[in-house]
Amino acid sequence: MQYWLMKSEPAEVSIDHALAAKDSTVAWTGVRNYQARNFMRDQMRIGDGVLFYHSSCAEPGIAGLAEVASTAYPDPTQFERDSHYFDPKASPENPRWMLVDVRARRKTRLLSLTELRADPALASLQILQRGSRLSITPVTPDEWQGIMQKLELK
DNA sequence: GCCAACGTTGGC
DNA sequence: GCCAACGTTGGC
């Protein structure tokens, strides 16, 4: 069992969105970075813990908890001509982009980027590293625990 | 809107 | 395989 932090723009898919979806589950479409894709394709397992992070918004930070709900499969948006995520180099026979389903578990109080940065125990979080842009990053058990503590969850 | 940092592309 | 040019991310 592993832990992950997954960024989503709340204007696209927020934690509220995800919770309101059928089975509280959304397909994690639109990842177009190989490293992030490889995490989903090669390392994610059903049941892995996910920190649901809101990015590119007024208050960036961790907004909820979720879990990986499927193994990887081709991102359908890569084949949709009208999609912003269309990839002309991808074909159903030769898909380039994979995704997993993510099931939202609960909304949390907003653990802001500022608050994350202020905690020395969380300094190792990958998203806090200089220049880090990856939309999906692994989270260590210690980091996960630290965040649960801050959220006063188990 | 700015811009630092990083990723991707494509000519050579 | 190098690397300059370009595109993207994402906080501010």
mmCIF file of C-alpha atoms (C1' of nucleotides) in Angstrom:
data_model
loop_
_atom_site.group_PDB
_atom_site.id
_atom_site.type_symbol
_atom_site.label_atom_id
_atom_site.label_comp_id
_atom_site.label_asym_id
_atom_site.label_seq_id
_atom_site.Cartn_x
_atom_site.Cartn_y
_atom_site.Cartn_z
ATOM 1 C CA MET A 1 0.000 0.000 0.000
ATOM 2 C CA GLN A 2 1.376 3.320 -1.056
ATOM 3 C CA TYR A 3 0.394 6.931 -0.640
ATOM 4 C CA TRP A 4 0.105 9.642 -3.256
ATOM 5 C CA LEU A 5 -0.601 13.311 -3.679
ATOM 6 C CA MET A 6 -2.662 14.127 -6.749
ATOM 7 C CA LYS A 7 -3.189 17.674 -7.968
ATOM 8 C CA SER A 8 -6.420 18.795 -9.496
ATOM 9 C CA GLU A 9 -7.603 22.207 -10.515
ATOM 10 C CA PRO A 10 -10.814 22.737 -8.561
ATOM 11 C CA ALA A 11 -12.256 24.583 -11.537
ATOM 12 C CA GLU A 12 -11.962 21.264 -13.380
ATOM 13 C CA VAL A 13 -12.493 18.660 -10.660
ATOM 14 C CA SER A 14 -12.688 19.698 -7.017
ATOM 15 C CA ILE A 15 -13.068 17.417 -4.020
ATOM 16 C CA ASP A 16 -16.735 18.421 -3.934
ATOM 17 C CA HIS A 17 -17.072 17.426 -7.563
ATOM 18 C CA ALA A 18 -15.540 14.066 -6.884
ATOM 19 C CA LEU A 19 -17.694 13.444 -3.812
ATOM 20 C CA ALA A 20 -20.803 14.269 -5.830
ATOM 21 C CA ALA A 21 -19.865 11.898 -8.652
ATOM 22 C CA LYS A 22 -21.281 8.399 -8.964
ATOM 23 C CA ASP A 23 -19.583 6.216 -6.335
ATOM 24 C CA SER A 24 -17.611 9.369 -5.451
ATOM 25 C CA THR A 25 -15.336 8.201 -8.225
ATOM 26 C CA VAL A 26 -13.721 10.153 -11.044
ATOM 27 C CA ALA A 27 -11.435 9.069 -13.846
ATOM 28 C CA TRP A 28 -8.186 11.001 -13.476
ATOM 29 C CA THR A 29 -8.133 12.324 -17.037
ATOM 30 C CA GLY A 30 -5.702 14.736 -18.577
ATOM 31 C CA VAL A 31 -2.345 13.698 -17.196
ATOM 32 C CA ARG A 32 0.134 14.408 -19.982
ATOM 33 C CA ASN A 33 3.411 13.928 -18.232
ATOM 34 C CA TYR A 34 5.294 10.658 -18.526
ATOM 35 C CA GLN A 35 6.498 10.497 -14.959
ATOM 36 C CA ALA A 36 3.016 11.020 -13.590
ATOM 37 C CA ARG A 37 1.615 8.535 -16.086
ATOM 38 C CA ASN A 38 4.173 5.943 -15.062
ATOM 39 C CA PHE A 39 3.221 6.295 -11.414
ATOM 40 C CA MET A 40 -0.375 5.492 -12.330
ATOM 41 C CA ARG A 41 0.521 2.747 -14.772
ATOM 42 C CA ASP A 42 3.276 0.999 -12.866
ATOM 43 C CA GLN A 43 2.904 1.698 -9.201
ATOM 44 C CA MET A 44 -0.629 2.509 -8.183
ATOM 45 C CA ARG A 45 -2.702 -0.211 -6.592
ATOM 46 C CA ILE A 46 -6.351 -0.234 -5.671
ATOM 47 C CA GLY A 47 -6.712 1.085 -2.148
ATOM 48 C CA ASP A 48 -3.627 3.300 -2.167
ATOM 49 C CA GLY A 49 -4.165 6.477 -0.152
ATOM 50 C CA VAL A 50 -4.501 9.769 -2.016
ATOM 51 C CA LEU A 51 -4.176 13.343 -0.819
ATOM 52 C CA PHE A 52 -6.523 15.354 -3.016
ATOM 53 C CA TYR A 53 -4.743 18.630 -3.711
ATOM 54 C CA HIS A 54 -6.273 21.763 -5.206
ATOM 55 C CA SER A 55 -3.863 23.616 -7.486
ATOM 56 C CA SER A 56 -3.969 26.714 -9.693
ATOM 57 C CA CYS A 57 -6.587 28.370 -7.536
ATOM 58 C CA ALA A 58 -6.995 31.037 -4.903
ATOM 59 C CA GLU A 59 -6.159 28.720 -2.021
ATOM 60 C CA PRO A 60 -3.897 25.891 -3.095
ATOM 61 C CA GLY A 61 -3.606 23.013 -0.641
ATOM 62 C CA ILE A 62 -4.847 19.610 0.442
ATOM 63 C CA ALA A 63 -8.623 19.608 0.322
ATOM 64 C CA GLY A 64 -9.587 15.997 0.869
ATOM 65 C CA LEU A 65 -8.731 12.338 1.122
ATOM 66 C CA ALA A 66 -9.271 9.768 -1.579
ATOM 67 C CA GLU A 67 -8.095 6.369 -2.689
ATOM 68 C CA VAL A 68 -7.037 4.684 -5.876
ATOM 69 C CA ALA A 69 -10.093 2.841 -7.180
ATOM 70 C CA SER A 70 -8.852 1.052 -10.294
ATOM 71 C CA THR A 71 -5.755 -0.143 -11.981
ATOM 72 C CA ALA A 72 -4.521 1.853 -14.965
ATOM 73 C CA TYR A 73 -6.349 1.975 -18.283
ATOM 74 C CA PRO A 74 -6.107 4.254 -21.350
ATOM 75 C CA ASP A 75 -7.276 7.831 -20.830
ATOM 76 C CA PRO A 76 -10.202 8.141 -23.279
ATOM 77 C CA THR A 77 -9.690 11.880 -23.749
ATOM 78 C CA GLN A 78 -6.512 11.262 -25.755
ATOM 79 C CA PHE A 79 -8.706 9.887 -28.574
ATOM 80 C CA GLU A 80 -11.331 12.656 -28.533
ATOM 81 C CA ARG A 81 -10.693 15.155 -31.284
ATOM 82 C CA ASP A 82 -12.576 17.883 -29.510
ATOM 83 C CA SER A 83 -10.906 17.360 -26.186
ATOM 84 C CA HIS A 84 -8.344 19.707 -24.845
ATOM 85 C CA TYR A 85 -6.438 16.537 -24.011
ATOM 86 C CA PHE A 86 -6.553 15.082 -27.519
ATOM 87 C CA ASP A 87 -3.253 13.582 -28.593
ATOM 88 C CA PRO A 88 -2.885 13.032 -32.344
ATOM 89 C CA LYS A 89 -0.037 10.621 -31.747
ATOM 90 C CA ALA A 90 -2.170 8.297 -29.667
ATOM 91 C CA SER A 91 -4.491 5.620 -31.017
ATOM 92 C CA PRO A 92 -6.666 3.001 -29.348
ATOM 93 C CA GLU A 93 -4.240 0.369 -30.674
ATOM 94 C CA ASN A 94 -1.356 2.352 -29.299
ATOM 95 C CA PRO A 95 -2.500 4.444 -26.370
ATOM 96 C CA ARG A 96 -0.003 6.817 -24.897
ATOM 97 C CA TRP A 97 -1.763 8.082 -21.788
ATOM 98 C CA MET A 98 -3.100 6.043 -18.923
ATOM 99 C CA LEU A 99 -5.172 6.929 -15.906
ATOM 100 C CA VAL A 100 -6.700 5.421 -12.812
ATOM 101 C CA ASP A 101 -10.052 5.991 -11.147
ATOM 102 C CA VAL A 102 -9.945 7.900 -7.892
ATOM 103 C CA ARG A 103 -12.597 7.550 -5.216
ATOM 104 C CA ALA A 104 -13.062 10.537 -2.947
ATOM 105 C CA ARG A 105 -13.425 9.543 0.694
ATOM 106 C CA ARG A 106 -13.948 12.828 2.480
ATOM 107 C CA LYS A 107 -13.396 16.505 2.364
ATOM 108 C CA THR A 108 -10.960 17.865 4.917
ATOM 109 C CA ARG A 109 -10.279 21.332 6.144
ATOM 110 C CA LEU A 110 -8.082 23.106 3.651
ATOM 111 C CA LEU A 111 -4.495 22.372 4.554
ATOM 112 C CA SER A 112 -2.956 25.247 2.689
ATOM 113 C CA LEU A 113 0.382 25.266 0.924
ATOM 114 C CA THR A 114 1.508 27.909 3.422
ATOM 115 C CA GLU A 115 0.626 25.644 6.321
ATOM 116 C CA LEU A 116 2.346 22.680 4.700
ATOM 117 C CA ARG A 117 5.487 24.736 4.202
ATOM 118 C CA ALA A 118 5.428 25.910 7.795
ATOM 119 C CA ASP A 119 5.728 22.394 9.208
ATOM 120 C CA PRO A 120 9.312 21.109 9.344
ATOM 121 C CA ALA A 121 8.002 17.559 9.618
ATOM 122 C CA LEU A 122 6.532 17.915 6.130
ATOM 123 C CA ALA A 123 9.505 19.622 4.521
ATOM 124 C CA SER A 124 10.312 16.466 2.588
ATOM 125 C CA LEU A 125 7.023 16.518 0.650
ATOM 126 C CA GLN A 126 7.862 16.510 -3.027
ATOM 127 C CA ILE A 127 5.454 19.267 -3.963
ATOM 128 C CA LEU A 128 7.297 21.567 -1.551
ATOM 129 C CA GLN A 129 10.602 21.128 -3.317
ATOM 130 C CA ARG A 130 11.874 23.982 -5.408
ATOM 131 C CA GLY A 131 10.669 23.774 -8.976
ATOM 132 C CA SER A 132 8.517 20.732 -8.355
ATOM 133 C CA ARG A 133 5.626 20.632 -10.804
ATOM 134 C CA LEU A 134 4.673 16.992 -11.037
ATOM 135 C CA SER A 135 0.922 16.556 -10.699
ATOM 136 C CA ILE A 136 1.251 13.133 -9.081
ATOM 137 C CA THR A 137 3.871 12.459 -6.442
ATOM 138 C CA PRO A 138 4.478 9.668 -3.949
ATOM 139 C CA VAL A 139 3.980 10.458 -0.263
ATOM 140 C CA THR A 140 5.910 8.555 2.394
ATOM 141 C CA PRO A 141 4.113 6.881 5.320
ATOM 142 C CA ASP A 142 5.729 9.428 7.648
ATOM 143 C CA GLU A 143 4.486 12.322 5.554
ATOM 144 C CA TRP A 144 1.025 10.769 5.404
ATOM 145 C CA GLN A 145 1.011 10.362 9.188
ATOM 146 C CA GLY A 146 2.146 13.942 9.645
ATOM 147 C CA ILE A 147 -0.714 15.157 7.518
ATOM 148 C CA MET A 148 -3.255 12.961 9.292
ATOM 149 C CA GLN A 149 -2.006 14.443 12.533
ATOM 150 C CA LYS A 150 -2.429 17.980 11.282
ATOM 151 C CA LEU A 151 -5.950 17.088 10.203
ATOM 152 C CA GLU A 152 -6.535 15.435 13.571
ATOM 153 C CA LEU A 153 -7.493 12.197 11.883
ATOM 154 C CA LYS A 154 -6.513 8.885 13.435
ATOM 155 C "C1'" DG B 1 0.097 38.732 -15.842
ATOM 156 C "C1'" DC B 2 4.771 37.452 -14.413
ATOM 157 C "C1'" DC B 3 8.243 34.325 -14.350
ATOM 158 C "C1'" DA B 4 11.175 30.430 -12.531
ATOM 159 C "C1'" DA B 5 11.719 25.894 -13.338
ATOM 160 C "C1'" DC B 6 11.090 22.118 -15.791
ATOM 161 C "C1'" DG B 7 9.625 19.056 -19.870
ATOM 162 C "C1'" DT B 8 9.308 18.248 -24.852
ATOM 163 C "C1'" DT B 9 10.438 18.794 -29.600
ATOM 164 C "C1'" DG B 10 13.052 18.645 -33.539
ATOM 165 C "C1'" DG B 11 17.024 20.102 -36.388
ATOM 166 C "C1'" DC B 12 21.546 18.918 -36.817
ATOM 167 C "C1'" DG C 1 22.822 12.388 -28.680
ATOM 168 C "C1'" DC C 2 23.086 17.469 -28.121
ATOM 169 C "C1'" DC C 3 20.832 21.494 -27.156
ATOM 170 C "C1'" DA C 4 18.172 25.742 -28.417
ATOM 171 C "C1'" DA C 5 13.650 26.996 -28.770
ATOM 172 C "C1'" DC C 6 9.405 26.542 -27.258
ATOM 173 C "C1'" DG C 7 5.515 25.080 -24.198
ATOM 174 C "C1'" DT C 8 3.609 24.180 -19.593
ATOM 175 C "C1'" DT C 9 2.985 24.437 -14.691
ATOM 176 C "C1'" DG C 10 1.566 26.770 -10.895
ATOM 177 C "C1'" DG C 11 2.429 29.967 -7.101
ATOM 178 C "C1'" DC C 12 2.414 34.625 -6.440
#
